Amino acid sequence: MKQFLLVVCAVLGVAFTSQAQEKKSKNAKVDVEVKGNCDMCKKRIEKAAFAVKGVKSAEWHSDDQMLHMIIDENKTDALKVQESVAKAGHDTKEVKATQEAYENLHGCCIYERES
């Protein structure tokens, strides 16, 4: 009987341990090129990134046109963030903003688009 209880406890212990490990979030650093010009662009791009569930950190730099992020890969991926940023009017390498979203940007935010 004692051996049976020990086996059951061991099996339950392993089951709980593996379940706890699956729930750990996997944070990843991701850099995405995003077109923009100014501080208004910075605010809009970062707001669009943070609108995606799973984005823990987002900071866009105008000098290198890069959005540096930390994301929870269990909740999102770089493509979802790029789609959100494109909806706000800013092109990325993989996702282009619609012409309408681009034209709705403030005059100082109009950047040169690649064909």
Short mmCIF file of N, CA and C in Angstrom, two decimals:
data_model
loop_
_atom_site.label_atom_id
_atom_site.label_comp_id
_atom_site.label_asym_id
_atom_site.label_seq_id
_atom_site.Cartn_x
_atom_site.Cartn_y
_atom_site.Cartn_z
N MET A 1 0.82 -1.19 0.00
CA MET A 1 0.00 0.00 0.00
C MET A 1 0.87 1.26 0.00
N LYS A 2 1.95 1.22 0.81
CA LYS A 2 2.84 2.37 0.85
C LYS A 2 3.50 2.60 -0.51
N GLN A 3 3.87 1.50 -1.15
CA GLN A 3 4.51 1.62 -2.46
C GLN A 3 3.53 2.21 -3.49
N PHE A 4 2.29 1.79 -3.40
CA PHE A 4 1.27 2.31 -4.31
C PHE A 4 1.11 3.82 -4.12
N LEU A 5 1.04 4.28 -2.87
CA LEU A 5 0.90 5.72 -2.59
C LEU A 5 2.13 6.49 -3.06
N LEU A 6 3.31 5.93 -2.88
CA LEU A 6 4.53 6.59 -3.35
C LEU A 6 4.53 6.75 -4.87
N VAL A 7 4.08 5.72 -5.56
CA VAL A 7 4.02 5.77 -7.02
C VAL A 7 3.01 6.84 -7.46
N VAL A 8 1.85 6.86 -6.82
CA VAL A 8 0.82 7.85 -7.16
C VAL A 8 1.34 9.26 -6.90
N CYS A 9 1.98 9.48 -5.76
CA CYS A 9 2.53 10.79 -5.45
C CYS A 9 3.61 11.20 -6.45
N ALA A 10 4.45 10.27 -6.83
CA ALA A 10 5.51 10.55 -7.80
C ALA A 10 4.91 10.94 -9.15
N VAL A 11 3.89 10.21 -9.59
CA VAL A 11 3.25 10.50 -10.87
C VAL A 11 2.57 11.86 -10.83
N LEU A 12 1.86 12.16 -9.76
CA LEU A 12 1.21 13.46 -9.63
C LEU A 12 2.23 14.59 -9.57
N GLY A 13 3.32 14.36 -8.88
CA GLY A 13 4.38 15.37 -8.79
C GLY A 13 4.96 15.69 -10.16
N VAL A 14 5.21 14.67 -10.96
CA VAL A 14 5.72 14.87 -12.32
C VAL A 14 4.69 15.60 -13.17
N ALA A 15 3.43 15.24 -13.04
CA ALA A 15 2.37 15.86 -13.83
C ALA A 15 2.25 17.35 -13.50
N PHE A 16 2.27 17.70 -12.22
CA PHE A 16 2.18 19.10 -11.82
C PHE A 16 3.41 19.88 -12.26
N THR A 17 4.56 19.28 -12.18
CA THR A 17 5.80 19.95 -12.58
C THR A 17 5.79 20.25 -14.07
N SER A 18 5.38 19.27 -14.90
CA SER A 18 5.37 19.52 -16.34
C SER A 18 4.30 20.52 -16.72
N GLN A 19 3.19 20.53 -16.03
CA GLN A 19 2.14 21.49 -16.32
C GLN A 19 2.61 22.89 -15.97
N ALA A 20 3.31 23.06 -14.88
CA ALA A 20 3.81 24.37 -14.48
C ALA A 20 4.84 24.87 -15.49
N GLN A 21 5.65 24.00 -16.04
CA GLN A 21 6.65 24.41 -17.00
C GLN A 21 6.01 24.88 -18.31
N GLU A 22 4.90 24.29 -18.70
CA GLU A 22 4.23 24.69 -19.93
C GLU A 22 3.66 26.10 -19.82
N LYS A 23 3.30 26.54 -18.64
CA LYS A 23 2.68 27.84 -18.46
C LYS A 23 3.68 28.98 -18.42
N LYS A 24 4.97 28.69 -18.32
CA LYS A 24 5.96 29.75 -18.30
C LYS A 24 5.92 30.50 -19.63
N SER A 25 5.97 31.82 -19.53
CA SER A 25 5.96 32.60 -20.76
C SER A 25 7.38 32.69 -21.33
N LYS A 26 7.43 32.76 -22.63
CA LYS A 26 8.71 32.84 -23.31
C LYS A 26 8.83 34.24 -23.91
N ASN A 27 9.61 35.08 -23.27
CA ASN A 27 9.82 36.43 -23.78
C ASN A 27 10.95 36.43 -24.79
N ALA A 28 10.75 37.19 -25.85
CA ALA A 28 11.76 37.27 -26.90
C ALA A 28 11.98 38.73 -27.30
N LYS A 29 13.22 39.05 -27.61
CA LYS A 29 13.54 40.37 -28.15
C LYS A 29 13.33 40.32 -29.64
N VAL A 30 12.60 41.31 -30.15
CA VAL A 30 12.29 41.36 -31.57
C VAL A 30 12.54 42.78 -32.07
N ASP A 31 13.19 42.91 -33.21
CA ASP A 31 13.40 44.20 -33.85
C ASP A 31 12.71 44.19 -35.20
N VAL A 32 11.95 45.26 -35.48
CA VAL A 32 11.20 45.37 -36.72
C VAL A 32 11.45 46.76 -37.30
N GLU A 33 11.76 46.80 -38.59
CA GLU A 33 11.92 48.10 -39.25
C GLU A 33 10.54 48.69 -39.52
N VAL A 34 10.34 49.94 -39.08
CA VAL A 34 9.06 50.63 -39.26
C VAL A 34 9.35 52.03 -39.78
N LYS A 35 8.69 52.41 -40.87
CA LYS A 35 8.89 53.73 -41.47
C LYS A 35 8.15 54.79 -40.67
N GLY A 36 8.83 55.92 -40.47
CA GLY A 36 8.26 57.05 -39.77
C GLY A 36 9.24 58.20 -39.75
N ASN A 37 8.84 59.32 -39.14
CA ASN A 37 9.68 60.52 -39.17
C ASN A 37 9.93 61.17 -37.82
N CYS A 38 8.91 61.30 -37.00
CA CYS A 38 8.98 62.26 -35.90
C CYS A 38 8.46 61.66 -34.58
N ASP A 39 8.35 62.53 -33.57
CA ASP A 39 7.85 62.10 -32.27
C ASP A 39 6.38 61.68 -32.33
N MET A 40 5.61 62.30 -33.22
CA MET A 40 4.22 61.88 -33.38
C MET A 40 4.17 60.46 -33.91
N CYS A 41 5.07 60.16 -34.86
CA CYS A 41 5.16 58.79 -35.40
C CYS A 41 5.53 57.82 -34.28
N LYS A 42 6.51 58.21 -33.48
CA LYS A 42 6.97 57.37 -32.37
C LYS A 42 5.81 56.99 -31.46
N LYS A 43 5.02 57.98 -31.06
CA LYS A 43 3.89 57.72 -30.18
C LYS A 43 2.87 56.79 -30.84
N ARG A 44 2.58 57.04 -32.12
CA ARG A 44 1.59 56.24 -32.85
C ARG A 44 2.07 54.79 -33.02
N ILE A 45 3.34 54.62 -33.38
CA ILE A 45 3.90 53.28 -33.61
C ILE A 45 3.92 52.49 -32.31
N GLU A 46 4.39 53.12 -31.24
CA GLU A 46 4.46 52.42 -29.95
C GLU A 46 3.07 52.09 -29.43
N LYS A 47 2.11 53.01 -29.61
CA LYS A 47 0.73 52.74 -29.19
C LYS A 47 0.15 51.55 -29.95
N ALA A 48 0.42 51.49 -31.25
CA ALA A 48 -0.07 50.37 -32.06
C ALA A 48 0.56 49.06 -31.62
N ALA A 49 1.84 49.10 -31.26
CA ALA A 49 2.52 47.89 -30.80
C ALA A 49 1.93 47.42 -29.47
N PHE A 50 1.75 48.35 -28.54
CA PHE A 50 1.21 47.98 -27.22
C PHE A 50 -0.25 47.53 -27.29
N ALA A 51 -0.94 47.84 -28.38
CA ALA A 51 -2.33 47.41 -28.54
C ALA A 51 -2.42 45.90 -28.77
N VAL A 52 -1.30 45.27 -29.10
CA VAL A 52 -1.27 43.83 -29.34
C VAL A 52 -0.99 43.12 -28.02
N LYS A 53 -1.89 42.22 -27.64
CA LYS A 53 -1.72 41.47 -26.39
C LYS A 53 -0.44 40.64 -26.47
N GLY A 54 0.40 40.77 -25.45
CA GLY A 54 1.65 40.02 -25.41
C GLY A 54 2.88 40.88 -25.62
N VAL A 55 2.67 42.16 -26.01
CA VAL A 55 3.81 43.06 -26.16
C VAL A 55 4.13 43.62 -24.78
N LYS A 56 5.33 43.33 -24.31
CA LYS A 56 5.74 43.76 -22.97
C LYS A 56 6.47 45.09 -23.01
N SER A 57 7.21 45.33 -24.07
CA SER A 57 8.01 46.55 -24.21
C SER A 57 8.07 46.90 -25.68
N ALA A 58 7.99 48.21 -25.99
CA ALA A 58 8.08 48.66 -27.38
C ALA A 58 8.67 50.06 -27.40
N GLU A 59 9.74 50.22 -28.18
CA GLU A 59 10.37 51.53 -28.30
C GLU A 59 10.86 51.71 -29.73
N TRP A 60 10.37 52.77 -30.40
CA TRP A 60 10.75 53.05 -31.77
C TRP A 60 11.76 54.18 -31.80
N HIS A 61 12.77 54.03 -32.66
CA HIS A 61 13.82 55.04 -32.80
C HIS A 61 13.80 55.59 -34.23
N SER A 62 13.70 56.91 -34.36
CA SER A 62 13.64 57.51 -35.69
C SER A 62 14.98 57.44 -36.41
N ASP A 63 16.09 57.43 -35.68
CA ASP A 63 17.40 57.44 -36.33
C ASP A 63 17.68 56.16 -37.13
N ASP A 64 17.25 55.01 -36.64
CA ASP A 64 17.48 53.77 -37.38
C ASP A 64 16.18 53.12 -37.88
N GLN A 65 15.04 53.80 -37.64
CA GLN A 65 13.72 53.31 -38.10
C GLN A 65 13.38 51.92 -37.55
N MET A 66 13.84 51.61 -36.34
CA MET A 66 13.62 50.29 -35.77
C MET A 66 12.71 50.35 -34.54
N LEU A 67 11.81 49.39 -34.48
CA LEU A 67 10.95 49.20 -33.32
C LEU A 67 11.55 48.03 -32.55
N HIS A 68 12.05 48.32 -31.35
CA HIS A 68 12.65 47.30 -30.50
C HIS A 68 11.60 46.86 -29.48
N MET A 69 11.34 45.55 -29.44
CA MET A 69 10.27 45.04 -28.58
C MET A 69 10.72 43.83 -27.77
N ILE A 70 9.99 43.62 -26.70
CA ILE A 70 10.02 42.35 -25.98
C ILE A 70 8.59 41.85 -26.01
N ILE A 71 8.41 40.63 -26.55
CA ILE A 71 7.07 40.06 -26.67
C ILE A 71 7.01 38.70 -26.01
N ASP A 72 5.82 38.36 -25.56
CA ASP A 72 5.54 37.02 -25.04
C ASP A 72 5.14 36.17 -26.24
N GLU A 73 6.02 35.27 -26.64
CA GLU A 73 5.77 34.46 -27.84
C GLU A 73 4.60 33.49 -27.68
N ASN A 74 4.13 33.28 -26.46
CA ASN A 74 2.95 32.44 -26.26
C ASN A 74 1.66 33.20 -26.59
N LYS A 75 1.75 34.54 -26.68
CA LYS A 75 0.56 35.35 -26.92
C LYS A 75 0.55 36.06 -28.26
N THR A 76 1.73 36.32 -28.83
CA THR A 76 1.78 37.07 -30.09
C THR A 76 3.06 36.75 -30.84
N ASP A 77 3.17 37.37 -32.00
CA ASP A 77 4.39 37.24 -32.79
C ASP A 77 4.64 38.58 -33.51
N ALA A 78 5.78 38.69 -34.15
CA ALA A 78 6.17 39.95 -34.79
C ALA A 78 5.19 40.34 -35.90
N LEU A 79 4.64 39.38 -36.61
CA LEU A 79 3.72 39.68 -37.70
C LEU A 79 2.45 40.37 -37.19
N LYS A 80 1.91 39.93 -36.07
CA LYS A 80 0.71 40.56 -35.51
C LYS A 80 0.99 42.01 -35.14
N VAL A 81 2.17 42.27 -34.61
CA VAL A 81 2.54 43.64 -34.26
C VAL A 81 2.67 44.47 -35.53
N GLN A 82 3.30 43.92 -36.56
CA GLN A 82 3.46 44.65 -37.82
C GLN A 82 2.10 44.97 -38.44
N GLU A 83 1.16 44.07 -38.33
CA GLU A 83 -0.18 44.33 -38.85
C GLU A 83 -0.85 45.48 -38.11
N SER A 84 -0.67 45.53 -36.80
CA SER A 84 -1.23 46.62 -36.00
C SER A 84 -0.58 47.95 -36.36
N VAL A 85 0.72 47.95 -36.53
CA VAL A 85 1.45 49.17 -36.89
C VAL A 85 1.03 49.64 -38.29
N ALA A 86 0.83 48.71 -39.21
CA ALA A 86 0.40 49.07 -40.56
C ALA A 86 -1.00 49.68 -40.55
N LYS A 87 -1.88 49.19 -39.69
CA LYS A 87 -3.22 49.78 -39.58
C LYS A 87 -3.15 51.22 -39.11
N ALA A 88 -2.08 51.55 -38.36
CA ALA A 88 -1.90 52.92 -37.89
C ALA A 88 -1.27 53.81 -38.96
N GLY A 89 -0.88 53.21 -40.11
CA GLY A 89 -0.38 54.00 -41.22
C GLY A 89 1.10 53.87 -41.51
N HIS A 90 1.80 53.00 -40.81
CA HIS A 90 3.25 52.89 -40.98
C HIS A 90 3.64 51.56 -41.60
N ASP A 91 4.47 51.65 -42.68
CA ASP A 91 4.94 50.45 -43.38
C ASP A 91 6.02 49.75 -42.58
N THR A 92 6.04 48.42 -42.68
CA THR A 92 7.13 47.60 -42.15
C THR A 92 7.68 46.81 -43.34
N LYS A 93 8.72 46.05 -43.10
CA LYS A 93 9.30 45.24 -44.18
C LYS A 93 8.28 44.23 -44.72
N GLU A 94 7.47 43.66 -43.84
CA GLU A 94 6.56 42.58 -44.24
C GLU A 94 5.13 43.02 -44.50
N VAL A 95 4.71 44.13 -43.88
CA VAL A 95 3.31 44.56 -43.99
C VAL A 95 3.26 46.04 -44.36
N LYS A 96 2.60 46.34 -45.46
CA LYS A 96 2.44 47.72 -45.91
C LYS A 96 1.10 48.27 -45.40
N ALA A 97 1.12 49.53 -45.01
CA ALA A 97 -0.11 50.21 -44.61
C ALA A 97 -0.98 50.41 -45.85
N THR A 98 -2.27 50.45 -45.65
CA THR A 98 -3.15 50.76 -46.77
C THR A 98 -2.91 52.21 -47.19
N GLN A 99 -3.24 52.52 -48.42
CA GLN A 99 -3.07 53.90 -48.90
C GLN A 99 -3.89 54.86 -48.05
N GLU A 100 -5.09 54.43 -47.68
CA GLU A 100 -5.97 55.28 -46.85
C GLU A 100 -5.34 55.56 -45.49
N ALA A 101 -4.79 54.53 -44.83
CA ALA A 101 -4.15 54.73 -43.52
C ALA A 101 -2.94 55.64 -43.65
N TYR A 102 -2.16 55.45 -44.71
CA TYR A 102 -0.98 56.29 -44.95
C TYR A 102 -1.38 57.75 -45.16
N GLU A 103 -2.42 57.98 -45.96
CA GLU A 103 -2.87 59.35 -46.25
C GLU A 103 -3.49 60.03 -45.04
N ASN A 104 -3.93 59.27 -44.05
CA ASN A 104 -4.51 59.85 -42.84
C ASN A 104 -3.45 60.32 -41.84
N LEU A 105 -2.17 60.04 -42.12
CA LEU A 105 -1.11 60.51 -41.23
C LEU A 105 -1.00 62.03 -41.28
N HIS A 106 -0.54 62.63 -40.21
CA HIS A 106 -0.29 64.06 -40.15
C HIS A 106 0.76 64.41 -41.20
N GLY A 107 0.75 65.64 -41.70
CA GLY A 107 1.67 66.07 -42.76
C GLY A 107 3.14 65.82 -42.47
N CYS A 108 3.57 66.04 -41.22
CA CYS A 108 4.98 65.84 -40.89
C CYS A 108 5.33 64.35 -40.77
N CYS A 109 4.33 63.50 -40.73
CA CYS A 109 4.55 62.06 -40.56
C CYS A 109 4.62 61.33 -41.89
N ILE A 110 4.33 62.02 -42.99
CA ILE A 110 4.37 61.38 -44.30
C ILE A 110 5.83 61.05 -44.63
N TYR A 111 6.10 59.77 -44.75
CA TYR A 111 7.46 59.28 -45.04
C TYR A 111 7.51 58.81 -46.48
N GLU A 112 8.71 58.62 -46.99
CA GLU A 112 8.87 58.15 -48.36
C GLU A 112 8.63 56.65 -48.40
N ARG A 113 7.66 56.26 -49.19
CA ARG A 113 7.30 54.83 -49.29
C ARG A 113 8.13 54.14 -50.35
N GLU A 114 8.47 52.89 -50.08
CA GLU A 114 9.17 52.07 -51.08
C GLU A 114 8.13 51.39 -51.95
N SER A 115 8.45 51.19 -53.22
CA SER A 115 7.47 50.57 -54.12
C SER A 115 7.45 49.08 -53.96
#
